[in-house]
Amino acid sequence: MIGQVVQAVSCEMLETLKKVDSDIRTINYQYGPAAQLKETLKQFDEDRSKCYEKYPLIFLVTPFVEKEGDGPGSYRRAMPKIGIAHHTTDDLKSSERYERSFRKVLLPLYDCFIEQLLASGYFPVRSERDLKLSRSIRDDIGRRPFLNISGASSDYIDGIEITNIELPIIQTSCCMSGDFH
């Protein structure tokens, strides 16, 4: 489900982001455990043809908690951690990083992600007000942990961490069709 939301974000935002940053070629979506994410990003570095496909990056950290509802028609609640990251350099001041990374790339991506999440129909939430989440603007990442992933990237990145989110999912039967990732 999250992958399809990111695909909708890409359809909506990619051309605009390419105009803002000529190095942007795609919106990279990844999901998995921290070690897998680190290994995947390392592989992007090793393959020169993929170096421009690394950022901006939206990723879903697994595993994540999911609570069951109280019966048919009730809601399960998924509580994932989602990160949105974009490359930066270590010589920029916070004000410069805000202008280049956040205002032009990360915040529009975040806004579109939330908009597409609500519009997807996967979650019975009608407005951003009904969506419980914490958003952390991180301009201090460098090589520090991001979403509690130590050394998530060897790059200097700016990012937005989406945590404490509760996504209600309608419980239709004992077996859900589809995949949350």
mmCIF file of C-alpha atoms in Angstrom:
data_model
loop_
_atom_site.group_PDB
_atom_site.id
_atom_site.type_symbol
_atom_site.label_atom_id
_atom_site.label_comp_id
_atom_site.label_asym_id
_atom_site.label_seq_id
_atom_site.Cartn_x
_atom_site.Cartn_y
_atom_site.Cartn_z
ATOM 1 C CA MET A 1 0.000 0.000 0.000
ATOM 2 C CA ILE A 2 2.744 2.464 0.894
ATOM 3 C CA GLY A 3 4.580 1.625 -2.341
ATOM 4 C CA GLN A 4 1.460 2.499 -4.337
ATOM 5 C CA VAL A 5 1.118 5.757 -2.410
ATOM 6 C CA VAL A 6 4.740 6.591 -3.297
ATOM 7 C CA GLN A 7 4.032 5.726 -6.947
ATOM 8 C CA ALA A 8 1.181 8.253 -6.906
ATOM 9 C CA VAL A 9 3.547 10.801 -5.324
ATOM 10 C CA SER A 10 6.060 10.155 -8.090
ATOM 11 C CA CYS A 11 3.427 10.671 -10.811
ATOM 12 C CA GLU A 12 2.375 13.926 -9.166
ATOM 13 C CA MET A 13 5.777 15.388 -8.219
ATOM 14 C CA LEU A 14 8.623 14.023 -10.339
ATOM 15 C CA GLU A 15 8.544 16.552 -13.175
ATOM 16 C CA THR A 16 8.338 19.467 -10.717
ATOM 17 C CA LEU A 17 11.274 18.124 -8.690
ATOM 18 C CA LYS A 18 13.375 17.647 -11.843
ATOM 19 C CA LYS A 19 12.975 21.368 -12.547
ATOM 20 C CA VAL A 20 14.117 22.231 -9.007
ATOM 21 C CA ASP A 21 17.154 19.907 -9.006
ATOM 22 C CA SER A 22 18.556 18.651 -12.310
ATOM 23 C CA ASP A 23 20.190 15.687 -10.521
ATOM 24 C CA ILE A 24 16.777 14.221 -9.632
ATOM 25 C CA ARG A 25 15.839 11.408 -12.002
ATOM 26 C CA THR A 26 13.332 9.427 -9.917
ATOM 27 C CA ILE A 27 11.764 9.188 -6.496
ATOM 28 C CA ASN A 28 13.398 6.157 -4.932
ATOM 29 C CA TYR A 29 11.144 3.979 -2.756
ATOM 30 C CA GLN A 30 12.620 1.328 -0.499
ATOM 31 C CA TYR A 31 11.274 -0.745 2.363
ATOM 32 C CA GLY A 32 12.819 -3.256 4.679
ATOM 33 C CA PRO A 33 14.917 -3.634 7.793
ATOM 34 C CA ALA A 34 17.719 -1.188 8.562
ATOM 35 C CA ALA A 35 20.531 -3.509 7.473
ATOM 36 C CA GLN A 36 18.861 -4.106 4.108
ATOM 37 C CA LEU A 37 18.312 -0.380 3.556
ATOM 38 C CA LYS A 38 21.980 0.361 4.288
ATOM 39 C CA GLU A 39 23.097 -2.412 1.925
ATOM 40 C CA THR A 40 20.766 -1.227 -0.854
ATOM 41 C CA LEU A 41 22.019 2.356 -0.594
ATOM 42 C CA LYS A 42 25.597 1.065 -0.639
ATOM 43 C CA GLN A 43 24.817 -0.840 -3.866
ATOM 44 C CA PHE A 44 23.520 2.399 -5.426
ATOM 45 C CA ASP A 45 26.910 3.962 -4.657
ATOM 46 C CA GLU A 46 28.797 1.078 -6.269
ATOM 47 C CA ASP A 47 26.824 1.220 -9.535
ATOM 48 C CA ARG A 48 27.611 4.507 -11.338
ATOM 49 C CA SER A 49 24.436 4.176 -13.429
ATOM 50 C CA LYS A 50 22.310 4.259 -10.256
ATOM 51 C CA CYS A 51 23.980 7.104 -8.355
ATOM 52 C CA TYR A 52 21.357 9.609 -9.543
ATOM 53 C CA GLU A 53 18.491 7.249 -8.656
ATOM 54 C CA LYS A 54 19.279 7.237 -4.935
ATOM 55 C CA TYR A 55 17.585 10.496 -3.872
ATOM 56 C CA PRO A 56 15.092 11.744 -3.089
ATOM 57 C CA LEU A 57 14.275 8.634 -1.102
ATOM 58 C CA ILE A 58 11.101 7.588 0.671
ATOM 59 C CA PHE A 59 11.501 4.522 2.827
ATOM 60 C CA LEU A 60 9.423 2.362 5.105
ATOM 61 C CA VAL A 61 11.344 0.799 7.969
ATOM 62 C CA THR A 62 10.338 -2.767 8.776
ATOM 63 C CA PRO A 63 9.370 -4.452 10.921
ATOM 64 C CA PHE A 64 6.681 -2.182 12.279
ATOM 65 C CA VAL A 65 3.948 -2.651 14.867
ATOM 66 C CA GLU A 66 0.412 -3.517 13.879
ATOM 67 C CA LYS A 67 -2.409 -3.822 16.420
ATOM 68 C CA GLU A 68 -5.499 -5.910 15.729
ATOM 69 C CA GLY A 69 -9.009 -4.474 15.945
ATOM 70 C CA ASP A 70 -11.825 -5.912 18.036
ATOM 71 C CA GLY A 71 -13.680 -7.812 15.318
ATOM 72 C CA PRO A 72 -15.087 -7.704 11.767
ATOM 73 C CA GLY A 73 -15.470 -4.172 10.458
ATOM 74 C CA SER A 74 -13.124 -2.824 13.111
ATOM 75 C CA TYR A 75 -9.800 -1.248 12.343
ATOM 76 C CA ARG A 76 -6.338 -2.647 12.675
ATOM 77 C CA ARG A 77 -3.733 0.026 13.296
ATOM 78 C CA ALA A 78 -0.383 -0.030 11.536
ATOM 79 C CA MET A 79 2.323 2.103 13.142
ATOM 80 C CA PRO A 80 5.177 2.349 10.633
ATOM 81 C CA LYS A 81 8.216 4.612 10.566
ATOM 82 C CA ILE A 82 8.631 6.411 7.260
ATOM 83 C CA GLY A 83 11.547 8.559 6.174
ATOM 84 C CA ILE A 84 11.916 11.048 3.362
ATOM 85 C CA ALA A 85 15.526 11.956 2.574
ATOM 86 C CA HIS A 86 17.453 14.051 0.076
ATOM 87 C CA HIS A 87 21.181 14.540 -0.442
ATOM 88 C CA THR A 88 22.977 17.625 0.823
ATOM 89 C CA THR A 89 26.534 18.667 1.577
ATOM 90 C CA ASP A 90 28.215 19.155 4.920
ATOM 91 C CA ASP A 91 29.397 22.675 4.120
ATOM 92 C CA LEU A 92 25.907 24.247 3.935
ATOM 93 C CA LYS A 93 24.442 26.174 6.852
ATOM 94 C CA SER A 94 20.990 25.258 8.135
ATOM 95 C CA SER A 95 19.394 28.213 6.349
ATOM 96 C CA GLU A 96 20.899 27.099 3.028
ATOM 97 C CA ARG A 97 19.859 23.493 3.612
ATOM 98 C CA TYR A 98 16.334 24.597 4.453
ATOM 99 C CA GLU A 99 16.097 26.520 1.180
ATOM 100 C CA ARG A 100 17.651 23.852 -1.058
ATOM 101 C CA SER A 101 16.491 20.589 0.519
ATOM 102 C CA PHE A 102 13.452 21.269 2.632
ATOM 103 C CA ARG A 103 11.534 24.078 0.939
ATOM 104 C CA LYS A 104 12.132 22.869 -2.620
ATOM 105 C CA VAL A 105 12.192 19.061 -2.266
ATOM 106 C CA LEU A 106 11.403 17.503 1.116
ATOM 107 C CA LEU A 107 8.405 19.534 2.290
ATOM 108 C CA PRO A 108 6.619 19.322 -1.093
ATOM 109 C CA LEU A 109 7.294 15.562 -1.088
ATOM 110 C CA TYR A 110 5.966 15.254 2.465
ATOM 111 C CA ASP A 111 2.822 17.267 1.648
ATOM 112 C CA CYS A 112 2.168 15.204 -1.476
ATOM 113 C CA PHE A 113 2.830 11.949 0.417
ATOM 114 C CA ILE A 114 0.232 12.844 3.066
ATOM 115 C CA GLU A 115 -2.217 13.986 0.368
ATOM 116 C CA GLN A 116 -1.797 10.728 -1.579
ATOM 117 C CA LEU A 117 -1.985 8.650 1.618
ATOM 118 C CA LEU A 118 -5.373 10.212 2.374
ATOM 119 C CA ALA A 119 -6.564 9.926 -1.241
ATOM 120 C CA SER A 120 -5.464 6.291 -1.628
ATOM 121 C CA GLY A 121 -8.582 4.812 -0.050
ATOM 122 C CA TYR A 122 -6.469 2.284 1.855
ATOM 123 C CA PHE A 123 -7.006 4.030 5.152
ATOM 124 C CA PRO A 124 -10.343 5.309 6.505
ATOM 125 C CA VAL A 125 -8.959 8.747 7.323
ATOM 126 C CA ARG A 126 -10.534 11.764 5.635
ATOM 127 C CA SER A 127 -8.239 14.638 6.549
ATOM 128 C CA GLU A 128 -4.766 15.348 7.844
ATOM 129 C CA ARG A 129 -6.366 16.433 11.138
ATOM 130 C CA ASP A 130 -7.609 12.850 11.626
ATOM 131 C CA LEU A 131 -4.156 11.439 10.962
ATOM 132 C CA LYS A 132 -2.060 11.082 14.086
ATOM 133 C CA LEU A 133 1.674 11.400 13.480
ATOM 134 C CA SER A 134 4.885 13.083 14.524
ATOM 135 C CA ARG A 135 7.009 14.818 11.899
ATOM 136 C CA SER A 136 10.632 15.633 12.627
ATOM 137 C CA ILE A 137 12.554 17.986 10.374
ATOM 138 C CA ARG A 138 16.153 16.781 10.429
ATOM 139 C CA ASP A 139 18.827 19.082 9.065
ATOM 140 C CA ASP A 140 21.437 17.655 11.370
ATOM 141 C CA ILE A 141 21.720 14.165 9.968
ATOM 142 C CA GLY A 142 25.028 14.128 8.162
ATOM 143 C CA ARG A 143 26.099 10.637 9.072
ATOM 144 C CA ARG A 144 24.055 10.539 12.292
ATOM 145 C CA PRO A 145 21.236 8.021 12.864
ATOM 146 C CA PHE A 146 18.003 8.603 10.947
ATOM 147 C CA LEU A 147 14.811 6.901 12.140
ATOM 148 C CA ASN A 148 17.003 5.140 14.707
ATOM 149 C CA ILE A 149 19.021 3.548 11.904
ATOM 150 C CA SER A 150 22.655 4.018 12.755
ATOM 151 C CA GLY A 151 24.633 4.931 9.661
ATOM 152 C CA ALA A 152 21.517 4.722 7.450
ATOM 153 C CA SER A 153 23.475 6.360 4.675
ATOM 154 C CA SER A 154 27.100 7.205 4.057
ATOM 155 C CA ASP A 155 25.852 10.405 2.410
ATOM 156 C CA TYR A 156 25.050 13.722 3.980
ATOM 157 C CA ILE A 157 21.281 13.887 3.907
ATOM 158 C CA ASP A 158 18.488 16.118 5.090
ATOM 159 C CA GLY A 159 15.293 14.373 6.015
ATOM 160 C CA ILE A 160 11.853 14.222 7.469
ATOM 161 C CA GLU A 161 11.053 11.452 9.913
ATOM 162 C CA ILE A 162 7.413 10.386 10.176
ATOM 163 C CA THR A 163 6.902 8.508 13.418
ATOM 164 C CA ASN A 164 4.122 7.798 15.901
ATOM 165 C CA ILE A 165 1.782 7.490 12.936
ATOM 166 C CA GLU A 166 -1.320 5.352 13.320
ATOM 167 C CA LEU A 167 -2.820 4.186 10.056
ATOM 168 C CA PRO A 168 -6.218 2.541 10.555
ATOM 169 C CA ILE A 169 -6.863 -0.359 8.193
ATOM 170 C CA ILE A 170 -10.325 -1.883 7.768
ATOM 171 C CA GLN A 171 -10.262 -5.502 8.873
ATOM 172 C CA THR A 172 -12.241 -7.365 6.201
ATOM 173 C CA SER A 173 -11.489 -11.017 6.954
ATOM 174 C CA CYS A 174 -8.926 -13.254 8.548
ATOM 175 C CA CYS A 175 -6.718 -12.845 5.486
ATOM 176 C CA MET A 176 -6.001 -9.432 4.009
ATOM 177 C CA SER A 177 -5.494 -9.182 0.299
ATOM 178 C CA GLY A 178 -2.655 -6.920 -0.690
ATOM 179 C CA ASP A 179 0.588 -5.960 0.903
ATOM 180 C CA PHE A 180 1.218 -3.014 3.214
ATOM 181 C CA HIS A 181 4.700 -2.445 1.813
#
